[in-house]
Amino acid sequence: MTSSTLPTATPPVVRSVTQASPGHTMLEDVLAILMATITLSLGVLLLKTTGAVTGGTAGLSLLISYATALPFSVLFLLVNVPFFALAFWKKRLAFTVRSIISVSLVSLLSSIVPSLVSFEHLNPVYGTLVGNLLAGVGMLILFRHGSSMGGFNVLALLTQEKLGWRAGYVQMGLDVAVVLAAFAVAPPWMVLLSALGAVVPNIVLAFNHRPGRYAPS
C-alpha cells in the first residue's frame, strides 16, 4: 500500500464565535437572538437591582450608570459603538450586523423590563449569581448563532489573532479591571460578590462552547 492510499484522519471541525452554526435557518437565528436578548435583559435587571457589576461592556455600562444619572440602556449602546467599528473593520459583516442587533435589543429591552418586573425582596447573592448566569446563557445562545454582545469579546478575539495573546486571558483581564473599578462606587463586599458572580458567565461558556465539541457528524 503506497502512502497515497493510506487513510488520513479528518481534522475536527472548529468554528469561531463569528460563524453561525451550520443548518440554522434565518428564522431560527432571529428567534434565537430574541430569546438571548430577553434572557440577557432579565440578567441585567437582577444585577442592577442588587447593585452588582459584571464583566464586559455590560459591566462597564452598569458601573457608569451607578456613578452618573445616565440610564444603562443608553450607555450600553454608546460604549459598544467603538467595538462595532472595530468588528466591522476586522470581522465578517454578518457577525457585526448580528452583534449590533443583539446589543440594540438588549439596550431596548433593558429600558422596558423594569416596568414589567419588580422585586419586593431580592437577595444580593442570589441576584448577582443568577443575573450572571442568565447573562452567560444569553451569550452562549448568541455565540451559537453567529452573534455576540460586542465589546470586549471582539477586542479579545482580535488580540489573539494579531498578537497571539490568549483571548480568554485578555477577556479575563478586562473583566477584572471593570470589577476592580467598582470599588469607586460600591461597598467592598459588593465588589467581592460581583467578582465571584463575574466568573459564572465564563463557566457557562467554558462548559458549553468548546470548539469542535458540537460539530455536526
XYZ file of C-alpha atoms in Angstrom:
217
model
C 0.000 0.000 0.000
C 1.517 3.295 -1.035
C 1.419 6.438 1.062
C -1.153 7.920 -1.319
C -3.636 5.163 -0.447
C -3.196 5.381 3.313
C -6.286 6.646 5.149
C -5.918 10.093 6.645
C -7.565 11.418 9.760
C -10.235 14.006 9.217
C -9.435 17.152 11.197
C -12.095 18.240 13.679
C -14.422 20.999 12.614
C -13.626 24.110 14.596
C -15.861 27.167 14.425
C -15.120 30.584 15.830
C -17.835 32.582 17.539
C -18.032 34.730 14.424
C -19.525 31.861 12.427
C -23.156 30.887 12.655
C -23.873 27.246 13.360
C -24.482 25.288 10.153
C -28.062 24.321 9.425
C -29.670 27.273 11.196
C -32.324 28.995 9.146
C -32.824 32.746 9.224
C -35.978 32.261 11.303
C -34.033 30.167 13.831
C -31.349 32.863 14.064
C -33.965 35.586 14.577
C -35.795 33.634 17.293
C -32.513 32.678 18.996
C -31.304 36.287 19.115
C -34.675 37.358 20.513
C -34.563 34.664 23.224
C -30.957 35.516 24.074
C -31.566 39.245 24.403
C -34.652 38.712 26.585
C -32.558 36.449 28.823
C -29.734 38.978 28.954
C -32.032 41.907 29.752
C -33.513 39.993 32.697
C -29.999 39.221 33.916
C -29.117 42.930 33.705
C -32.233 43.775 35.738
C -31.168 41.370 38.501
C -27.653 42.812 38.571
C -28.855 46.400 38.575
C -31.418 45.698 41.311
C -28.732 44.244 43.594
C -26.225 46.987 42.723
C -23.720 44.479 41.373
C -21.470 44.738 38.338
C -20.200 42.117 35.938
C -17.519 41.882 33.289
C -17.559 43.157 29.723
C -19.137 46.297 28.358
C -22.357 45.407 30.202
C -20.447 45.671 33.487
C -18.741 48.865 32.369
C -22.107 50.366 31.430
C -23.609 49.368 34.782
C -20.637 50.931 36.550
C -21.046 54.240 34.725
C -24.804 54.207 35.347
C -24.174 53.922 39.105
C -21.807 56.898 39.017
C -23.967 59.088 36.771
C -27.626 59.740 36.066
C -27.417 58.158 32.615
C -29.557 55.040 32.015
C -27.914 51.683 31.339
C -29.803 51.256 28.046
C -28.190 54.366 26.554
C -24.741 53.730 27.985
C -24.615 50.116 26.813
C -25.272 51.157 23.241
C -22.777 54.049 23.318
C -19.974 52.042 24.942
C -20.239 49.400 22.226
C -20.058 51.780 19.254
C -16.213 51.755 19.007
C -16.223 47.953 19.191
C -18.811 47.760 16.416
C -16.463 49.803 14.233
C -13.586 47.503 15.134
C -15.648 44.401 14.360
C -16.753 45.834 11.022
C -13.124 46.586 10.138
C -11.667 43.233 11.152
C -14.543 40.717 11.208
C -17.276 39.459 8.909
C -20.146 41.817 8.084
C -22.800 39.277 9.132
C -21.218 38.906 12.584
C -21.073 42.677 13.023
C -24.683 43.196 11.949
C -25.953 40.425 14.248
C -23.955 41.877 17.146
C -25.339 45.379 16.548
C -28.876 43.978 16.514
C -28.242 41.982 19.698
C -26.770 44.914 21.632
C -29.539 47.233 20.419
C -32.216 44.770 21.549
C -30.637 44.364 24.988
C -30.491 48.149 25.313
C -34.145 48.461 24.305
C -35.388 45.611 26.474
C -33.365 46.836 29.471
C -35.343 50.062 29.370
C -38.674 48.196 29.170
C -38.239 45.228 31.531
C -38.138 47.311 34.778
C -41.708 48.457 34.039
C -42.784 44.818 33.654
C -40.916 43.201 36.557
C -40.279 44.388 40.109
C -38.880 42.736 43.233
C -40.124 43.328 46.752
C -37.113 41.441 48.035
C -34.061 40.190 46.155
C -31.218 38.526 47.993
C -27.953 40.138 46.754
C -26.110 36.818 46.460
C -28.965 35.214 44.507
C -29.457 38.287 42.305
C -25.757 38.569 41.488
C -25.164 34.889 40.733
C -28.405 34.279 38.807
C -28.061 37.595 36.950
C -24.634 36.499 35.744
C -25.937 33.018 34.970
C -28.649 34.481 32.723
C -26.028 36.676 31.065
C -23.870 33.630 30.363
C -26.770 31.642 28.898
C -27.755 34.596 26.723
C -24.209 34.989 25.396
C -23.987 31.254 24.737
C -27.119 31.396 22.567
C -25.745 34.384 20.670
C -22.385 32.682 20.051
C -24.149 29.602 18.670
C -25.960 31.824 16.163
C -23.004 33.877 14.928
C -23.584 36.907 17.151
C -22.140 38.420 20.312
C -22.569 41.254 22.773
C -19.761 43.102 21.018
C -17.356 44.963 23.256
C -14.538 43.057 24.934
C -15.381 39.845 23.036
C -14.270 41.481 19.789
C -11.138 43.022 21.312
C -10.088 39.726 22.911
C -10.527 37.811 19.657
C -8.515 40.380 17.695
C -5.613 40.475 20.158
C -5.422 36.687 19.942
C -5.341 36.779 16.141
C -2.910 39.688 15.809
C -0.691 39.426 18.900
C -1.023 35.776 19.847
C -2.434 36.600 23.294
C -4.957 34.084 24.608
C -8.426 35.552 24.132
C -9.627 34.100 27.426
C -6.827 35.775 29.362
C -7.411 39.119 27.649
C -11.145 38.912 28.362
C -10.465 37.972 31.991
C -8.023 40.852 32.436
C -10.517 43.376 31.093
C -13.315 41.927 33.237
C -11.131 42.113 36.357
C -10.336 45.758 35.590
C -14.044 46.598 35.337
C -14.910 44.813 38.588
C -11.998 46.439 40.459
C -13.156 49.850 39.237
C -16.403 49.191 41.107
C -14.559 49.968 44.367
C -15.116 53.624 43.452
C -18.921 53.348 43.563
C -19.838 50.200 45.523
C -19.154 48.770 49.006
C -16.194 46.362 49.162
C -18.433 43.368 49.952
C -20.491 44.033 46.815
C -17.332 44.292 44.707
C -16.154 40.919 46.017
C -19.582 39.421 45.333
C -19.514 40.922 41.835
C -16.088 39.382 41.231
C -17.470 35.973 42.196
C -20.517 36.471 40.004
C -18.445 37.577 37.006
C -16.870 34.111 36.907
C -20.265 32.487 36.238
C -20.697 33.536 32.551
C -17.186 32.300 31.789
C -18.018 28.934 33.353
C -21.195 28.697 31.256
C -19.249 29.392 28.067
C -16.314 27.143 29.009
C -18.595 24.168 29.672
C -20.895 24.656 26.711
C -18.987 26.350 23.888
C -15.856 24.336 23.240
C -14.756 24.395 19.584
C -15.458 21.091 17.821
C -17.476 19.555 20.649
C -20.814 20.252 18.987
C -19.719 19.914 15.371
C -22.282 18.040 13.256
C -21.469 14.403 12.495
